[in-house]
JSON list of C-alpha atoms in Angstrom, two decimals:
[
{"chain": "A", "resi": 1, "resn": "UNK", "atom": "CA", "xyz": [-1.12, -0.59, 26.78]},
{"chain": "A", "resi": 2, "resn": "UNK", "atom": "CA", "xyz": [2.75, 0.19, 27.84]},
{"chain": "A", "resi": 3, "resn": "UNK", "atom": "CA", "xyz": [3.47, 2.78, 25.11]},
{"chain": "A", "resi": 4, "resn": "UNK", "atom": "CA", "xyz": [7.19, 1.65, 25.81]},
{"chain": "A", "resi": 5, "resn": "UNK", "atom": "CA", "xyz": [7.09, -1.80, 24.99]},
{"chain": "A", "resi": 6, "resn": "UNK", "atom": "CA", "xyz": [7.55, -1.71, 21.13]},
{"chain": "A", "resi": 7, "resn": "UNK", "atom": "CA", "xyz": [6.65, -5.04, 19.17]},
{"chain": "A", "resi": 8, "resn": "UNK", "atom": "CA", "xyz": [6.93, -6.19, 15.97]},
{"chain": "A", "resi": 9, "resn": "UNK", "atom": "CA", "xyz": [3.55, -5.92, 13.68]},
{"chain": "A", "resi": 10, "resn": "UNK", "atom": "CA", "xyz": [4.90, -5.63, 10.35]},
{"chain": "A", "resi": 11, "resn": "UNK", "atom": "CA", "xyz": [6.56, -7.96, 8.55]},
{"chain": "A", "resi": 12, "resn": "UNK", "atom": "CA", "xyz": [9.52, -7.39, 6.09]},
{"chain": "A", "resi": 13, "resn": "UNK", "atom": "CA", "xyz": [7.31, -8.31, 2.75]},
{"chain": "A", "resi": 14, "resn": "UNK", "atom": "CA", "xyz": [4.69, -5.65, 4.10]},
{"chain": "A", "resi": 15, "resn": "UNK", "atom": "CA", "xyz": [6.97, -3.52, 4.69]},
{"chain": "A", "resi": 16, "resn": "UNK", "atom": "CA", "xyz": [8.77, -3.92, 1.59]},
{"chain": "A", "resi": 17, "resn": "UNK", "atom": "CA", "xyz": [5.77, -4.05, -0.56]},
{"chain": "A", "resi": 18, "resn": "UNK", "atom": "CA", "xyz": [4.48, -0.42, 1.33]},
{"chain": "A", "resi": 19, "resn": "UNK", "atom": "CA", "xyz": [7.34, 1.40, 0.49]},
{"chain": "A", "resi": 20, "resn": "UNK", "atom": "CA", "xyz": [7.60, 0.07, -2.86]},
{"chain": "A", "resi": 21, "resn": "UNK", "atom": "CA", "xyz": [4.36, 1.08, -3.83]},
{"chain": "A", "resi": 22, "resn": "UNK", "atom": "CA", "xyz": [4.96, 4.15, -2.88]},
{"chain": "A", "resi": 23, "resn": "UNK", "atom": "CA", "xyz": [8.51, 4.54, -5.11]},
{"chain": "A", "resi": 24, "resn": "UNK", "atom": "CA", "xyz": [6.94, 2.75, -8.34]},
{"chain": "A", "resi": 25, "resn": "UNK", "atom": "CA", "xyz": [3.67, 5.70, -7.81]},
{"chain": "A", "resi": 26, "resn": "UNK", "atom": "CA", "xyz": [6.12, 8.41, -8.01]},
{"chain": "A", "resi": 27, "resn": "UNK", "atom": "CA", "xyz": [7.60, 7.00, -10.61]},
{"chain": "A", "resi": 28, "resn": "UNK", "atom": "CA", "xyz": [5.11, 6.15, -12.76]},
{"chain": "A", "resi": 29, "resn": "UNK", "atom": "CA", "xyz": [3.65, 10.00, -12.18]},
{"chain": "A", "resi": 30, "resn": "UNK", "atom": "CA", "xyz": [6.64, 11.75, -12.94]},
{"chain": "A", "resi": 31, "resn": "UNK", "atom": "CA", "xyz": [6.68, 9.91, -16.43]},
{"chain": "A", "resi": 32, "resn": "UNK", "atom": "CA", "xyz": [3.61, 9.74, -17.39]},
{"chain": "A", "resi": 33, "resn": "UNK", "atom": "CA", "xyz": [3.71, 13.08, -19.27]},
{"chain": "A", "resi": 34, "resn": "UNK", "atom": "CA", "xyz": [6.70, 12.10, -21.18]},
{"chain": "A", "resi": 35, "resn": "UNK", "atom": "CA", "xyz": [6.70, 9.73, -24.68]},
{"chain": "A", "resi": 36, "resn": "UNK", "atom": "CA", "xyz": [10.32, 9.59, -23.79]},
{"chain": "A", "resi": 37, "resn": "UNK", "atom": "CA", "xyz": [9.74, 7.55, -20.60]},
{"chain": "A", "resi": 38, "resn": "UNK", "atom": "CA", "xyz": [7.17, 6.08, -21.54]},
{"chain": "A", "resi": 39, "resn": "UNK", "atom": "CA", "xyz": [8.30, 2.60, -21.76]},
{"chain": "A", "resi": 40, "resn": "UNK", "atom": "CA", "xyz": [9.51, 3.50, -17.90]},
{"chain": "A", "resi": 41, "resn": "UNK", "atom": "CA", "xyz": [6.00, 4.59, -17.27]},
{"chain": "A", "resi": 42, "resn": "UNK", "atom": "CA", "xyz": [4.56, 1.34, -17.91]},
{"chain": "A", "resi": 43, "resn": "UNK", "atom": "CA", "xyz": [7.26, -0.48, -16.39]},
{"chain": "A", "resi": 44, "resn": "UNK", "atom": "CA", "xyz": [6.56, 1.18, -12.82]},
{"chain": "A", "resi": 45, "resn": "UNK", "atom": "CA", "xyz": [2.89, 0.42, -13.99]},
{"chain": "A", "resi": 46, "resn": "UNK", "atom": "CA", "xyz": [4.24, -3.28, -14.19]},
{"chain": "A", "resi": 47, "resn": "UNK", "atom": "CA", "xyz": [5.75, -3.48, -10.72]},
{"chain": "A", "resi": 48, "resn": "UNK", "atom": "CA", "xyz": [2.56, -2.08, -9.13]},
{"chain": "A", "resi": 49, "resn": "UNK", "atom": "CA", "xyz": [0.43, -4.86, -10.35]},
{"chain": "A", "resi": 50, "resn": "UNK", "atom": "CA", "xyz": [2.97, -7.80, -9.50]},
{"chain": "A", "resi": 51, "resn": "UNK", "atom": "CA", "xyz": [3.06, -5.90, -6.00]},
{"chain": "A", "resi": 52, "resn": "UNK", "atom": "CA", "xyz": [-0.70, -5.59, -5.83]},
{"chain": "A", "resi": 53, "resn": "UNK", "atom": "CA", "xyz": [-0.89, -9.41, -6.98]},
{"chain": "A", "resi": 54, "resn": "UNK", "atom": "CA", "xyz": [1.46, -9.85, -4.04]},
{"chain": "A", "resi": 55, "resn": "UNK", "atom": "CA", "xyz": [-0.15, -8.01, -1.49]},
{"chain": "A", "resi": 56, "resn": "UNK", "atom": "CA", "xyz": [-3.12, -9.73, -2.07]},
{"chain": "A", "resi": 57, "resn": "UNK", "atom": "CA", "xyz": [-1.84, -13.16, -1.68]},
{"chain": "A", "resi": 58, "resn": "UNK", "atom": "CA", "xyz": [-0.24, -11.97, 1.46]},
{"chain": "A", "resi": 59, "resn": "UNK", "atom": "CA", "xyz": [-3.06, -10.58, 2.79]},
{"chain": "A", "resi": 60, "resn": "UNK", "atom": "CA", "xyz": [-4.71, -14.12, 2.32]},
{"chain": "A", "resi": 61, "resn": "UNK", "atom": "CA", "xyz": [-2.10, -16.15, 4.18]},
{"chain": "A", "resi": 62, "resn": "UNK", "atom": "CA", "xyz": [0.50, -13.79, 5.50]},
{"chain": "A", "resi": 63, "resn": "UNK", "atom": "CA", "xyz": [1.05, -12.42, 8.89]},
{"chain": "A", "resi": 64, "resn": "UNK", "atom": "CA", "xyz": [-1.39, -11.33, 11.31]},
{"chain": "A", "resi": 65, "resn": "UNK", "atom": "CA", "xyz": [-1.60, -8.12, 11.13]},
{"chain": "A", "resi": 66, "resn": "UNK", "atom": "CA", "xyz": [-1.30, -8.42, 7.21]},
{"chain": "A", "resi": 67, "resn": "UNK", "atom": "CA", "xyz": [-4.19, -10.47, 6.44]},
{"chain": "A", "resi": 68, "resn": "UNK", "atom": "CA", "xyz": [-7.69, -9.18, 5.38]},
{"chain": "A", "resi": 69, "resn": "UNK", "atom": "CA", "xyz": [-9.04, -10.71, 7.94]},
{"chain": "A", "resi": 70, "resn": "UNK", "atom": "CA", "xyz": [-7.51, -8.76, 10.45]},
{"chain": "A", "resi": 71, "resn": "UNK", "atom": "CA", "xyz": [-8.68, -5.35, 9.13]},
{"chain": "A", "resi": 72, "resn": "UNK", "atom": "CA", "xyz": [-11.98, -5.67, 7.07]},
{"chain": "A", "resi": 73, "resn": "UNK", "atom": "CA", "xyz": [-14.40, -4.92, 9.53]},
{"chain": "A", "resi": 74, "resn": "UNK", "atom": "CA", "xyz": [-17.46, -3.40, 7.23]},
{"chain": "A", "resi": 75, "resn": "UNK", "atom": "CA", "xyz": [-18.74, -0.39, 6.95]},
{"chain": "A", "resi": 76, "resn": "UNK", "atom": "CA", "xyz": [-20.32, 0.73, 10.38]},
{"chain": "A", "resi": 77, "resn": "UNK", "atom": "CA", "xyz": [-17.44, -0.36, 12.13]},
{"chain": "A", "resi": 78, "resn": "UNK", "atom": "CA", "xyz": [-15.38, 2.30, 9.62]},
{"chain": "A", "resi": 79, "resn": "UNK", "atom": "CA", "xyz": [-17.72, 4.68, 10.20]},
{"chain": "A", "resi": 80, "resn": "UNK", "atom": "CA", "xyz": [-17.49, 4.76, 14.36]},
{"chain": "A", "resi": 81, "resn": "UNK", "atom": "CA", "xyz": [-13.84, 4.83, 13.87]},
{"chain": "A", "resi": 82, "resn": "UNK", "atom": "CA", "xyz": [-14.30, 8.43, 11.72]},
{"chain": "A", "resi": 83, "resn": "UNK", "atom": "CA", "xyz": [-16.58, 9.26, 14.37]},
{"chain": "A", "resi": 84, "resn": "UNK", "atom": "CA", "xyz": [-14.19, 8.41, 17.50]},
{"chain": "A", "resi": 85, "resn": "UNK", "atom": "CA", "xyz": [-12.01, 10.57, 15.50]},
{"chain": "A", "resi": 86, "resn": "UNK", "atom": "CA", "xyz": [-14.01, 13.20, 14.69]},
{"chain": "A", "resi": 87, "resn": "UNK", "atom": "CA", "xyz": [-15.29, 13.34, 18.94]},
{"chain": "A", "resi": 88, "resn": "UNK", "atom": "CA", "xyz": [-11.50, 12.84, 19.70]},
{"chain": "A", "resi": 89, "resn": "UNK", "atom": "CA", "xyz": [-12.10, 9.34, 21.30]},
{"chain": "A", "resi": 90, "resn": "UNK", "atom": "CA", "xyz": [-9.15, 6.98, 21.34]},
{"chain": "A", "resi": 91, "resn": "UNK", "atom": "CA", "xyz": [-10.17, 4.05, 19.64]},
{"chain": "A", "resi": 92, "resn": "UNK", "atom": "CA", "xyz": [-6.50, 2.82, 18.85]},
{"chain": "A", "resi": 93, "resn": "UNK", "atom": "CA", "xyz": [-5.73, -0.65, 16.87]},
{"chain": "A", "resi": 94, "resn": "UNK", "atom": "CA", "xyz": [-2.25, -2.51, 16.72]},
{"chain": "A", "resi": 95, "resn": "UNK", "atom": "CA", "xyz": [-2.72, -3.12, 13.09]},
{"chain": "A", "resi": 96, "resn": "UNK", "atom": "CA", "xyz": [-4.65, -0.86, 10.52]},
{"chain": "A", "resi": 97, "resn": "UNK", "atom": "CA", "xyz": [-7.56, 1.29, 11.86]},
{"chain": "A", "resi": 98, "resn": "UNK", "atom": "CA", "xyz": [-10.80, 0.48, 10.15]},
{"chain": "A", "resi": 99, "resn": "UNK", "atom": "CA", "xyz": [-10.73, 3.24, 7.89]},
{"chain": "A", "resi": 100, "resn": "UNK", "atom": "CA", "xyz": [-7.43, 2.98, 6.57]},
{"chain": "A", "resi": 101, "resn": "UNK", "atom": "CA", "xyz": [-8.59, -0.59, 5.46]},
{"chain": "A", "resi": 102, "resn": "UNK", "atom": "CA", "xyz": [-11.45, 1.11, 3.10]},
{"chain": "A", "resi": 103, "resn": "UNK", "atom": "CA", "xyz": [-8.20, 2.71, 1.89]},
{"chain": "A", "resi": 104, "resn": "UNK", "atom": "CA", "xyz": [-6.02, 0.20, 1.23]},
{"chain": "A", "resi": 105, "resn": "UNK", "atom": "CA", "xyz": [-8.72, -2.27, -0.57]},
{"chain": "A", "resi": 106, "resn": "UNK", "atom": "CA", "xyz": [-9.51, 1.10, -3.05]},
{"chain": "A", "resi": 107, "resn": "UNK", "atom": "CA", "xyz": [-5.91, 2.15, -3.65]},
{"chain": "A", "resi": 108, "resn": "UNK", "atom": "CA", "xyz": [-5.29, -2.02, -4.62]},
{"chain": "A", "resi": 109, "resn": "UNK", "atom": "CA", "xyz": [-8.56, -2.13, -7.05]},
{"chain": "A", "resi": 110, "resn": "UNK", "atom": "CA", "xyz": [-7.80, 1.77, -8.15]},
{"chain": "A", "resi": 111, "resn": "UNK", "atom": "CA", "xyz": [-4.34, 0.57, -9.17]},
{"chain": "A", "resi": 112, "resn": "UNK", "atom": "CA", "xyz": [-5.47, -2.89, -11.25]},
{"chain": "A", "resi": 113, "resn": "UNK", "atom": "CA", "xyz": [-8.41, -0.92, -12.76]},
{"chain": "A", "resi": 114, "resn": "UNK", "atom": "CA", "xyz": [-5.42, 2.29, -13.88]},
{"chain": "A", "resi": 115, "resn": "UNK", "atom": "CA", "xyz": [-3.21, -1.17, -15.08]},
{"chain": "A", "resi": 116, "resn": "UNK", "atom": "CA", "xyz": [-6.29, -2.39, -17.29]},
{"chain": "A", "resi": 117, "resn": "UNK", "atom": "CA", "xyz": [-6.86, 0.75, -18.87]},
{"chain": "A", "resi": 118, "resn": "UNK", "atom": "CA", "xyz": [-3.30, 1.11, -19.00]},
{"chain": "A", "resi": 119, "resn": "UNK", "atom": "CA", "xyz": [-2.25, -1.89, -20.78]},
{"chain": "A", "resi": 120, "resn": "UNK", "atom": "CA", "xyz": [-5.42, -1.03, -23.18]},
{"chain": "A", "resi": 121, "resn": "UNK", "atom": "CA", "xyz": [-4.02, 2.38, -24.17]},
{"chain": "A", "resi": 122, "resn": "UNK", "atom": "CA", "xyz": [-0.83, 1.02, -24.71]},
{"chain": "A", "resi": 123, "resn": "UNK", "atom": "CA", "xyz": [-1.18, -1.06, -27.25]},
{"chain": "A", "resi": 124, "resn": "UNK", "atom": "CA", "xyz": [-3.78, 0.89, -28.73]},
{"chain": "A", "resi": 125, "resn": "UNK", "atom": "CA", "xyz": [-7.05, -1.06, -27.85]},
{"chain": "A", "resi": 126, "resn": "UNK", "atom": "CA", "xyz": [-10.55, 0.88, -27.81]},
{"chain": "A", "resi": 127, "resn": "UNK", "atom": "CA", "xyz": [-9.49, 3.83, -29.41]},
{"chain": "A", "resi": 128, "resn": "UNK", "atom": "CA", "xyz": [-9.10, 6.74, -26.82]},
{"chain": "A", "resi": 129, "resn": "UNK", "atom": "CA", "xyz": [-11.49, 5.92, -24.19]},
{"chain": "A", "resi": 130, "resn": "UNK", "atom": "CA", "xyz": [-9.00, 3.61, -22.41]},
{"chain": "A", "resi": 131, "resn": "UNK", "atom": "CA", "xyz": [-6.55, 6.80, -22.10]},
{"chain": "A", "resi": 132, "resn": "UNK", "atom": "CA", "xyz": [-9.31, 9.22, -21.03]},
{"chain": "A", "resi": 133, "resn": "UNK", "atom": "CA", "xyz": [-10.10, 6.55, -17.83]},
{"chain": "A", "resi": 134, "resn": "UNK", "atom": "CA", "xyz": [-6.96, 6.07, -17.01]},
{"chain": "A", "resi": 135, "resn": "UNK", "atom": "CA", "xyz": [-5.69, 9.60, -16.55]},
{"chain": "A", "resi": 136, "resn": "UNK", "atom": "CA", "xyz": [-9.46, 10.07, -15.13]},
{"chain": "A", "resi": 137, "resn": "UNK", "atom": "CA", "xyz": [-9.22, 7.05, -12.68]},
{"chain": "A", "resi": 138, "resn": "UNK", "atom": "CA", "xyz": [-5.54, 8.06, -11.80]},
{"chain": "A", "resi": 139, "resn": "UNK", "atom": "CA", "xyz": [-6.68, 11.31, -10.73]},
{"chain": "A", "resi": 140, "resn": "UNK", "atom": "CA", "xyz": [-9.19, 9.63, -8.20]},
{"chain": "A", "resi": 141, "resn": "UNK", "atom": "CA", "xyz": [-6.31, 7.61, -6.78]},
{"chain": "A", "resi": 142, "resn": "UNK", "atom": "CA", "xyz": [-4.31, 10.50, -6.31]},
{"chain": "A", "resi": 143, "resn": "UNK", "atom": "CA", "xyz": [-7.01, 12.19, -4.04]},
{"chain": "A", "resi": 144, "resn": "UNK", "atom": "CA", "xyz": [-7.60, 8.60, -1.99]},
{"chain": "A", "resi": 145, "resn": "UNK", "atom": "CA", "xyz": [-4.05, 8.52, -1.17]},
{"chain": "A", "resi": 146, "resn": "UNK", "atom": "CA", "xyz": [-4.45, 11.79, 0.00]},
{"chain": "A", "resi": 147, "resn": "UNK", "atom": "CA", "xyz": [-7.30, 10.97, 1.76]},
{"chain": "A", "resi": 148, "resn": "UNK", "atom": "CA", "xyz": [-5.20, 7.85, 3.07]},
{"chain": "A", "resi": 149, "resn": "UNK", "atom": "CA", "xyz": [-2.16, 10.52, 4.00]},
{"chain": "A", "resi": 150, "resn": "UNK", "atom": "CA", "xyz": [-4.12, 12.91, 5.86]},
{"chain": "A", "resi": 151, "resn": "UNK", "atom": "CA", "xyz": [-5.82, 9.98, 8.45]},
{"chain": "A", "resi": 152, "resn": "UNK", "atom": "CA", "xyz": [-2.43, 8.53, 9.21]},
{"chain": "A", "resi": 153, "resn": "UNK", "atom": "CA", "xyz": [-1.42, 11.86, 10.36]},
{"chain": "A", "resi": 154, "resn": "UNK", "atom": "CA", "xyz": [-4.52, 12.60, 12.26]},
{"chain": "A", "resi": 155, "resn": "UNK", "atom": "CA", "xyz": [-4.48, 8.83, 13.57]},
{"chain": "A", "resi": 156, "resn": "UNK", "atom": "CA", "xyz": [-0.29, 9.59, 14.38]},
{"chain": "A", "resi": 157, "resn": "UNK", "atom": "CA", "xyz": [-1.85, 12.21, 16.65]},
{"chain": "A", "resi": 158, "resn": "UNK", "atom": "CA", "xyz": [-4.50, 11.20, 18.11]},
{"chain": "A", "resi": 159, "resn": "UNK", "atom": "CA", "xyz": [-2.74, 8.17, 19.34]},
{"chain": "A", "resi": 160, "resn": "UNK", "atom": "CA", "xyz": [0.46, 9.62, 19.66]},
{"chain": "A", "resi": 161, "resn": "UNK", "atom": "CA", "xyz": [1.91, 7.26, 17.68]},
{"chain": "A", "resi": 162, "resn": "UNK", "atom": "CA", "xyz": [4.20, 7.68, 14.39]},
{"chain": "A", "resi": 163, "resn": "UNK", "atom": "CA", "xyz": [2.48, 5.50, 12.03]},
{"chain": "A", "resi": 164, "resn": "UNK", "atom": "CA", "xyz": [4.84, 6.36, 9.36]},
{"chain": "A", "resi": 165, "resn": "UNK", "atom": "CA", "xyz": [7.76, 5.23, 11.20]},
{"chain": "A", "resi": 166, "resn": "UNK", "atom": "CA", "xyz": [5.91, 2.69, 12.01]},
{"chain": "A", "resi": 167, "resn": "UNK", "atom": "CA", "xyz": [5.71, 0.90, 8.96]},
{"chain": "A", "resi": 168, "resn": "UNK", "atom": "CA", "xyz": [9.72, 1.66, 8.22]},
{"chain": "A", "resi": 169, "resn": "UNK", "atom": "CA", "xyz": [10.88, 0.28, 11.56]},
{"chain": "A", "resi": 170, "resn": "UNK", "atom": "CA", "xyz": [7.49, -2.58, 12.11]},
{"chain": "A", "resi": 171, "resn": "UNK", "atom": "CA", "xyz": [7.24, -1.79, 15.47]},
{"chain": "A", "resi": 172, "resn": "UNK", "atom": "CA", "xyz": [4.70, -0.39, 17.33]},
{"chain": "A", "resi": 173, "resn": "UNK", "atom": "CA", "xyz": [3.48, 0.03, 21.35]},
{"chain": "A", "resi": 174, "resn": "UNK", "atom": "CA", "xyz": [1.51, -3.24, 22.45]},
{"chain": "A", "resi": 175, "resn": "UNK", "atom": "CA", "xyz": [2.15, -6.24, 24.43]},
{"chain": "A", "resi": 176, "resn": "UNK", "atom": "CA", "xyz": [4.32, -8.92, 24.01]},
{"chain": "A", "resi": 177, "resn": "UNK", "atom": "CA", "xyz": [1.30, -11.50, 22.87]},
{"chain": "A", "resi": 178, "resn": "UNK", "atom": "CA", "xyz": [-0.22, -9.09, 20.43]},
{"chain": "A", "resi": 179, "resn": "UNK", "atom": "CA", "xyz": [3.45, -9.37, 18.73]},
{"chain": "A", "resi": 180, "resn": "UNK", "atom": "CA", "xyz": [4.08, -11.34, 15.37]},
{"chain": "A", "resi": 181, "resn": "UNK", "atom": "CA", "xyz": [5.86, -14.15, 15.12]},
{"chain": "A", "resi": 182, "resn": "UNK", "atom": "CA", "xyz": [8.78, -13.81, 12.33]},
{"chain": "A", "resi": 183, "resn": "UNK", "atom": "CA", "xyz": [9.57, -10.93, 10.40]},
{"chain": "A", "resi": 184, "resn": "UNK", "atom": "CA", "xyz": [10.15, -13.14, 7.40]},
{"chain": "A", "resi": 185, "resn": "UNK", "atom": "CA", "xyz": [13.55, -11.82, 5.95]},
{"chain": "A", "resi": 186, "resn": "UNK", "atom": "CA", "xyz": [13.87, -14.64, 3.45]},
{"chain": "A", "resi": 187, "resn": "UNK", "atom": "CA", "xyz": [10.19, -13.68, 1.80]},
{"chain": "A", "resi": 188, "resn": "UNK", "atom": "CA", "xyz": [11.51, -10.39, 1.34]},
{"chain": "A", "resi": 189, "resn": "UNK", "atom": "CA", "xyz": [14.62, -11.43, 0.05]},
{"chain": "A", "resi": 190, "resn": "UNK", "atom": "CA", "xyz": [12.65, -13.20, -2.89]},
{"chain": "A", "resi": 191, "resn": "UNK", "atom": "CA", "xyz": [10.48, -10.49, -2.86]},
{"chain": "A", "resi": 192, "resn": "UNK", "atom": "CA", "xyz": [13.40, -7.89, -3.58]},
{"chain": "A", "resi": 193, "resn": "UNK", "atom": "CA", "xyz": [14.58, -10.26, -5.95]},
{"chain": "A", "resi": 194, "resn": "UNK", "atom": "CA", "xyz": [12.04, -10.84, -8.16]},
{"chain": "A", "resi": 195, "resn": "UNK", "atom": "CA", "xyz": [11.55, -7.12, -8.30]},
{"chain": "A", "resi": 196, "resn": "UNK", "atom": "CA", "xyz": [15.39, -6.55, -9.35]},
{"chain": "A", "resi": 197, "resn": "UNK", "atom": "CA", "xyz": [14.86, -9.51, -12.09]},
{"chain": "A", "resi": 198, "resn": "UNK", "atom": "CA", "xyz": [12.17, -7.89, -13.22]},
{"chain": "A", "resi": 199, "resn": "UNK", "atom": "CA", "xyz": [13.43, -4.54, -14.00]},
{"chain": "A", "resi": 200, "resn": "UNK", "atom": "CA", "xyz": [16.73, -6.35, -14.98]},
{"chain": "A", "resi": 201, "resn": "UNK", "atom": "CA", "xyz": [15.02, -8.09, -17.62]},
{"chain": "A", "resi": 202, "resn": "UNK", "atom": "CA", "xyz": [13.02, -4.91, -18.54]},
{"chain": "A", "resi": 203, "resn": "UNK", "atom": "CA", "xyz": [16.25, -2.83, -18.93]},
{"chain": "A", "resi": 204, "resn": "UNK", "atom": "CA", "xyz": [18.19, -5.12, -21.42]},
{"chain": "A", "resi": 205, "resn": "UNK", "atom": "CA", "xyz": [14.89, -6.03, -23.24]}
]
């Protein structure tokens, strides 16, 4: 693979979706302690399901590298990846590693299941158990994304490779037929917009 030949393998709404994900997070955790933000709270709450909801149709008909299809492998195939890792074998993929997809499929259920229990607490539905999981549950998805942090940098090294930068800029080392097609601007743009509407609306409401 020519390490200097960078192509594009994420799209704009990936993209966009990725980083927003990782905004509303921070914002829902630095509120959640607070009755005074807590309509905020469940307002970042909000966006991470409609991006979840997203992601997931995306990852059904979206670009290549975005797609399930591309990235489920199973579990053995997961498990040789830790282990090329582990015996310092480079094992590199263009779009995400096997074991960043166990990842990514947790951190998308963790963050409907935290919603549920969410929504359930707010209104006051079930009494306290609802709170209890999701503060429990929120917890667990605080240690996957560490989990998920720590192999990007170990994968960043091991292929020598910023994978961080890689999903800000979309490009990555490969050839020019491993390369996606369109970065899809005007998805994002209705992407970005429906987010802005929807925090518009949530504002003056």
């Amino acid at each position: 693979m020519n390490s200097d030949n960078k192509i594009l393998v994420w799209d704009v709404p990936t993209r966009i979706f990725h980083w927003t994900l990782v905004l509303s997070l921070a914002g829902a955790l630095l509120t959640q302690e607070s009755e005074k933000w807590r309509l905020l709270h469940v307002n970042f709450g909000y966006t991470m399901v409609g991006l979840v909801v997203f992601r997931i149709i995306w990852g059904v008909v979206g670009t290549r590298y975005a797609r399930f299809s591309n990235f489920i492998k199973g579990p053995l195939v997961s498990l040789n990846y830790i282990k090329c890792l582990i015996t310092q074998k480079k094992e590199n993929y263009i779009g995400h590693n096997p074991a960043g997809a166990v990842s990514i499929i947790l951190i998308l259920c963790l963050i409907l299941f935290i919603a549920a229990t969410g929504y359930l607490a707010y209104n006051d539905v079930g009494g306290d158990w609802p709170s209890k999981l999701h503060e429990m549950v929120s917890n667990f998805l605080l240690g996957v994304i560490g989990i998920h942090i720590l192999g990007v940098a170990l994968s960043s090294f091991m292929h020598k490779e910023n994978l961080v930068k890689s999903m800000w800029t979309g490009l990555k080392s490969g050839s020019d037929s491993q390369a996606i097609n369109s970065p899809h601007w005007l998805l994002a743009l209705f992407l970005v917009l429906g987010i802005t509407c929807f925090w518009l609306v949530a504002y003056l409401a």
